[in-house]
mmCIF file of C-alpha atoms in Angstrom:
data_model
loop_
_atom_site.group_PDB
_atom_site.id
_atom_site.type_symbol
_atom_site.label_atom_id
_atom_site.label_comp_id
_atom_site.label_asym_id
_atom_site.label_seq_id
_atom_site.Cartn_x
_atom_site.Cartn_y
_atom_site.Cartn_z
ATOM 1 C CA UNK A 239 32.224 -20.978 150.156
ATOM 2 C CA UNK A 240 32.107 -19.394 153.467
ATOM 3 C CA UNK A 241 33.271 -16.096 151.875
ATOM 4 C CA UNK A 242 30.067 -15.411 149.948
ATOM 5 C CA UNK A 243 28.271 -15.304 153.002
ATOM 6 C CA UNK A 244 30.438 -13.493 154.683
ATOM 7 C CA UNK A 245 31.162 -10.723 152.136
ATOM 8 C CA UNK A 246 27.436 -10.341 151.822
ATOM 9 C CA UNK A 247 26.842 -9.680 155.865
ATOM 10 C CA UNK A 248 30.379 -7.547 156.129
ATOM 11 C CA UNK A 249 29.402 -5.288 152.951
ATOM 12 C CA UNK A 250 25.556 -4.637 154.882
ATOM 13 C CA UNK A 251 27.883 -3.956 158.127
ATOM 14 C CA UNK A 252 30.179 -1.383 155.691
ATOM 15 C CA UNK A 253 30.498 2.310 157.004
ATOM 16 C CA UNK A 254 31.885 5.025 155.203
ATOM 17 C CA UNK A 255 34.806 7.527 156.220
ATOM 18 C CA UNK A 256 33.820 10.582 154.673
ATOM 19 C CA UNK A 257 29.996 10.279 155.694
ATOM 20 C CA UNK A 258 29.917 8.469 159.102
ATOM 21 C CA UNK A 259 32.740 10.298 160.703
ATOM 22 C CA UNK A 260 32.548 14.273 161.446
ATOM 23 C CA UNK A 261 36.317 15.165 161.799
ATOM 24 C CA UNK A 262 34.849 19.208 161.736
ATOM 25 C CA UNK A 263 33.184 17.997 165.424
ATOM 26 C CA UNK A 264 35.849 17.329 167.122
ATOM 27 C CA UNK A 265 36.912 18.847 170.179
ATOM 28 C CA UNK A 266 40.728 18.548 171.042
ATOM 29 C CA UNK A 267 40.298 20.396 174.345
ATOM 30 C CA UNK A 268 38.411 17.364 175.610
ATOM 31 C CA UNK A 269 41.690 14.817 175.247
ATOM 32 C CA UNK A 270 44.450 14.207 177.342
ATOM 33 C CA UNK A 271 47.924 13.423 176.211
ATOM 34 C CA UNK A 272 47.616 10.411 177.079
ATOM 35 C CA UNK A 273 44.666 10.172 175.122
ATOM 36 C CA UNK A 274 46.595 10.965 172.407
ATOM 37 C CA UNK A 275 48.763 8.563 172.603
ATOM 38 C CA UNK A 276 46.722 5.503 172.864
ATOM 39 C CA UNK A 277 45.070 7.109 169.970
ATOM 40 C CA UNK A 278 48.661 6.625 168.084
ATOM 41 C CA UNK A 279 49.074 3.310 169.616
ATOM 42 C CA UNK A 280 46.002 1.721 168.169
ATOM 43 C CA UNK A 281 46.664 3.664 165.003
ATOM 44 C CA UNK A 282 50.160 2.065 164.713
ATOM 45 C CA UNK A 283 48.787 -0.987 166.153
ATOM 46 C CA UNK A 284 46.260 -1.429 163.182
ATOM 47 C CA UNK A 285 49.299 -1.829 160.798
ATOM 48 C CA UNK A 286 50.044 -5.536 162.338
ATOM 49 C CA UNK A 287 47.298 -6.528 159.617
ATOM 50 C CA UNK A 288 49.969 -5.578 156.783
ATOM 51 C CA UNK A 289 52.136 -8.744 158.094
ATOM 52 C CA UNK A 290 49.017 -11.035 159.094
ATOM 53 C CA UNK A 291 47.405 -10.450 155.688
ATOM 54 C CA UNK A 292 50.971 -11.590 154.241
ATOM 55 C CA UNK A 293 51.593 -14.776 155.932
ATOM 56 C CA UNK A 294 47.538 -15.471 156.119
ATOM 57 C CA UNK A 295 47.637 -15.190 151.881
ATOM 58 C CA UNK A 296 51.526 -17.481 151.983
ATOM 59 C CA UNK A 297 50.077 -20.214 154.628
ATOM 60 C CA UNK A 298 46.423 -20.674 153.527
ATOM 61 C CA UNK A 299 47.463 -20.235 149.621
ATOM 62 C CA UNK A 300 45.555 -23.184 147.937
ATOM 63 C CA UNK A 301 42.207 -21.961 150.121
ATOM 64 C CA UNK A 302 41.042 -19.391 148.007
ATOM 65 C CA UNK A 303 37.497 -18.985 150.297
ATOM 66 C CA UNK A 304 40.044 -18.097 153.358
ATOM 67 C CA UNK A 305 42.073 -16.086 151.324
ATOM 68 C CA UNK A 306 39.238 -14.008 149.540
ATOM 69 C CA UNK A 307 38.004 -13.165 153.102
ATOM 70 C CA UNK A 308 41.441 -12.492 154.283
ATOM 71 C CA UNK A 309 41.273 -9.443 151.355
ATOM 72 C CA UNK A 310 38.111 -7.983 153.019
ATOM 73 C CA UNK A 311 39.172 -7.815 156.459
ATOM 74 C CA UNK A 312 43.103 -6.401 155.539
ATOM 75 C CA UNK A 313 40.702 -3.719 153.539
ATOM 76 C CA UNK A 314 37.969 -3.109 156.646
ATOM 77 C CA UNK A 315 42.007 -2.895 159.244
ATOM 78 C CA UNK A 316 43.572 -0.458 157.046
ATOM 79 C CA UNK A 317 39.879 1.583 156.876
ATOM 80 C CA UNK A 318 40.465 1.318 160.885
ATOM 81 C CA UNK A 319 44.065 2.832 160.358
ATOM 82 C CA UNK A 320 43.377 5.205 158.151
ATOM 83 C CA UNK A 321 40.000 6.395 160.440
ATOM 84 C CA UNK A 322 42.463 6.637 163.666
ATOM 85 C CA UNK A 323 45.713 8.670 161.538
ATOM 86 C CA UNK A 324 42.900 10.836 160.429
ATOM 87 C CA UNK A 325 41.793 11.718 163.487
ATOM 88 C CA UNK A 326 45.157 12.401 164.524
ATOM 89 C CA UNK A 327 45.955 14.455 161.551
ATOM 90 C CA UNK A 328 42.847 16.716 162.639
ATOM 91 C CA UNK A 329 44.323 17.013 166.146
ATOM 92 C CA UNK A 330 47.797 18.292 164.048
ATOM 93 C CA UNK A 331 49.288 14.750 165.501
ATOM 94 C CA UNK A 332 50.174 13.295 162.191
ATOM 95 C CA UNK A 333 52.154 9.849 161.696
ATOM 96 C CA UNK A 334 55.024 10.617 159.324
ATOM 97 C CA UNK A 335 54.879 8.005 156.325
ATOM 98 C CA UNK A 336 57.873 7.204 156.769
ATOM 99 C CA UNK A 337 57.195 6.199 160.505
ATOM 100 C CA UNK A 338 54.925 3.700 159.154
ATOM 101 C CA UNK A 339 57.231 0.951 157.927
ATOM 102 C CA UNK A 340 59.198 0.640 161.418
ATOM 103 C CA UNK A 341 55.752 0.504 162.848
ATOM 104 C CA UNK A 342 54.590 -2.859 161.152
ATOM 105 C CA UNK A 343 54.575 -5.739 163.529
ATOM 106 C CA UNK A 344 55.620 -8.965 162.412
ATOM 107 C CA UNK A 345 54.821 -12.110 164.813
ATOM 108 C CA UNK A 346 56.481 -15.450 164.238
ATOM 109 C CA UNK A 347 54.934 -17.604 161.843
ATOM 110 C CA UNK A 348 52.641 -20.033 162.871
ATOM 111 C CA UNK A 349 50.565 -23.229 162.241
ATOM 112 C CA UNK A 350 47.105 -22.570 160.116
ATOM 113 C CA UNK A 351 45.244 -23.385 162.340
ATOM 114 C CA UNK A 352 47.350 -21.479 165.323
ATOM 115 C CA UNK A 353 47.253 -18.864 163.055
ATOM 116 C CA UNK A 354 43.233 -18.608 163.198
ATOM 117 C CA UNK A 355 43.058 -19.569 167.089
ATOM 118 C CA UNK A 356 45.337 -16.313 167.976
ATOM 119 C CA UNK A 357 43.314 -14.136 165.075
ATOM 120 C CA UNK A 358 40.342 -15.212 166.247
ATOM 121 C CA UNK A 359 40.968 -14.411 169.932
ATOM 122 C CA UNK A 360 42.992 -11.239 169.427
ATOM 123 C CA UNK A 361 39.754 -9.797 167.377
ATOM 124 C CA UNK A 362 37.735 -10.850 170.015
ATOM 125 C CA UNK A 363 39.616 -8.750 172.561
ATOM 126 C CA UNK A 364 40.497 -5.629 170.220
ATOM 127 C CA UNK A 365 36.532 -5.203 169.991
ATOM 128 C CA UNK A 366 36.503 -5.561 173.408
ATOM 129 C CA UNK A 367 38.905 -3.235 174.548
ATOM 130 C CA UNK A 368 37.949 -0.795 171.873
ATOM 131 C CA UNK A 369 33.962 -1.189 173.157
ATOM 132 C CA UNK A 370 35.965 -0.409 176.719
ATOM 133 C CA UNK A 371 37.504 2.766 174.994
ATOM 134 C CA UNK A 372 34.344 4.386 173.484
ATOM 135 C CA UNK A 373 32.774 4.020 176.659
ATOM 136 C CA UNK A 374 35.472 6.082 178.691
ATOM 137 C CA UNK A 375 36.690 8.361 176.022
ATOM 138 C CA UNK A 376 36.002 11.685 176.945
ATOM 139 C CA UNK A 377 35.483 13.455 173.063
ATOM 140 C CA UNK A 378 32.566 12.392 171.055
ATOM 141 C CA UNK A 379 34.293 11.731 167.702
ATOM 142 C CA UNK A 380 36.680 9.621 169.338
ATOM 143 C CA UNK A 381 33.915 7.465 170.888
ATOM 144 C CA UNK A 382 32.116 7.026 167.871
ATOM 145 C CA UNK A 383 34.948 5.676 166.030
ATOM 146 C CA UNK A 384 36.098 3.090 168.483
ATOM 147 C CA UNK A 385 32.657 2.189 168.518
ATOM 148 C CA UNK A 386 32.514 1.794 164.698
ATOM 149 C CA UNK A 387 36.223 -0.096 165.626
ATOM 150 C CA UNK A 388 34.502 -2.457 168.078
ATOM 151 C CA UNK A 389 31.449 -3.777 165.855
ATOM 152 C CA UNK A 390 34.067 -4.285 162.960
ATOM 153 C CA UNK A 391 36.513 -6.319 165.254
ATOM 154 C CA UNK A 392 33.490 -8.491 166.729
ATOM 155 C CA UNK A 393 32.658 -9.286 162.957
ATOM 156 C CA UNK A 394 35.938 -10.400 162.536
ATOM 157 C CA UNK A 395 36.131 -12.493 165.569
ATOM 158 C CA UNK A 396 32.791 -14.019 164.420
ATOM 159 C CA UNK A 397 34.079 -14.476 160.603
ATOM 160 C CA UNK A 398 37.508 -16.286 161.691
ATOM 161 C CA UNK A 399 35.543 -18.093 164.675
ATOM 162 C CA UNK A 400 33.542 -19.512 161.208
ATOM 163 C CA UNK A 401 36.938 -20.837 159.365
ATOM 164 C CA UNK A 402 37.982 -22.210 162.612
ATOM 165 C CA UNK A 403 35.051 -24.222 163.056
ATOM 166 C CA UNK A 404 35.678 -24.884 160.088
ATOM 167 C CA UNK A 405 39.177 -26.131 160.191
ATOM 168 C CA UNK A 406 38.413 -28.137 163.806
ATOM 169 C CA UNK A 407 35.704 -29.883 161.184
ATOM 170 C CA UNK A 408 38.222 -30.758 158.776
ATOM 171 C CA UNK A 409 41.191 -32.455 161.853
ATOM 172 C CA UNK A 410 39.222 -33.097 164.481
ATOM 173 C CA UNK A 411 42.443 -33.614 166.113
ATOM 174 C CA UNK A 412 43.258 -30.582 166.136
ATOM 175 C CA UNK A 413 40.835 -29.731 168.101
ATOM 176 C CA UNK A 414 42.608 -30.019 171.773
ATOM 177 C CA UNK A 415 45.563 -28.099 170.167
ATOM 178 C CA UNK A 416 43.008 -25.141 169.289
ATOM 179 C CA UNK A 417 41.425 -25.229 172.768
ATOM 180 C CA UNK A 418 45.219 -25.412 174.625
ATOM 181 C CA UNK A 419 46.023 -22.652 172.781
ATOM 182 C CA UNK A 420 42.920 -20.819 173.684
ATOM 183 C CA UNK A 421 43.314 -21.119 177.259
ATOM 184 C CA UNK A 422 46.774 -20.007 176.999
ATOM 185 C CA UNK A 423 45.465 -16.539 175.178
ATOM 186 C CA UNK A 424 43.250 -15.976 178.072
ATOM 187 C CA UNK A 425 45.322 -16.456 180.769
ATOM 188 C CA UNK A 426 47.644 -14.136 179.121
ATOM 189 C CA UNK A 427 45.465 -11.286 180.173
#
């Protein structure tokens, strides 16, 4: 099972809320409103994982090696929303709960192995763009968790570029299908 390896390198990788993140250092005087608000964005943003987890566990049901590593990363996205409304909540910017079910995106179902082509390239371009945040964002704490955001995403690009490989090994055929679909998700850019 892919998983076991996986888990193994993703628990080494594990960082911890209360230790690795100083809220107490953070300097509010240092952000922007807009700031801010990507701050919110990406927080709310991090809640599409509720719905991919969902149709990930209903579409890949009898692979219990995909789905067992589908449990891990919906834990290691909601430690990314959680890290990002905390922040916020120290900044007196908190998400109202009940904001949080409007919030949830939920994309059109799609093939399996669609499914994993889009997941892998969307984690490939959330650590990228969070990588791209840390290095502009002007307060420390702030940088420091969207560089803690960036390594997580790039493990998760790497993990679902695995079951994709994977998958392409399994129907070979759909291999022109996966690439198609991977030129469309970088010209969308």
């Amino acid at each position: 099972m892919l998983y076991d390896q996986l888990f193994v390198s993703m628990e080494r990788a594990r960082w911890d809320l209360s230790r690795d993140i100083d809220f107490d250092a953070i300097e509010p005087a240092r952000l922007t409103p807009r700031w801010i608000d990507t701050v919110r964005e990406v927080c709310a943003f991090q809640l599409a994982s509720l719905r991919a987890s969902e149709m990930f566990l209903g579409g890949f049901r009898t692979d219990v090696d995909f789905c067992s590593f589908v449990s891990v990363w919906f834990y290691e996205e909601m430690e990314h929303h959680l890290v990002l409304r905390k922040y916020l909540e120290h900044l007196g910017e908190a998400l109202e709960e009940t904001e949080l079910p409007r919030l949830r995106v939920s994309p059109d179902e799609a093939p399996a192995i669609d499914a994993l082509t889009l997941r892998f390239f969307g984690e490939q371009r959330l650590a990228q763009r969070y990588a791209a945040l840390a290095a502009t964002v002007p307060e420390r704490v702030l940088g420091r968790i969207f560089t803690i955001l960036a390594a997580g995403e790039g493990r998760h690009a790497a993990a679902y570029a695995t079951y994709l490989r994977r998958a392409v090994e399994r129907h070979p055929a759909a291999l022109p299908g996966v690439l198609r679909l991977g030129l469309w998700t970088m010209r969308g850019e």
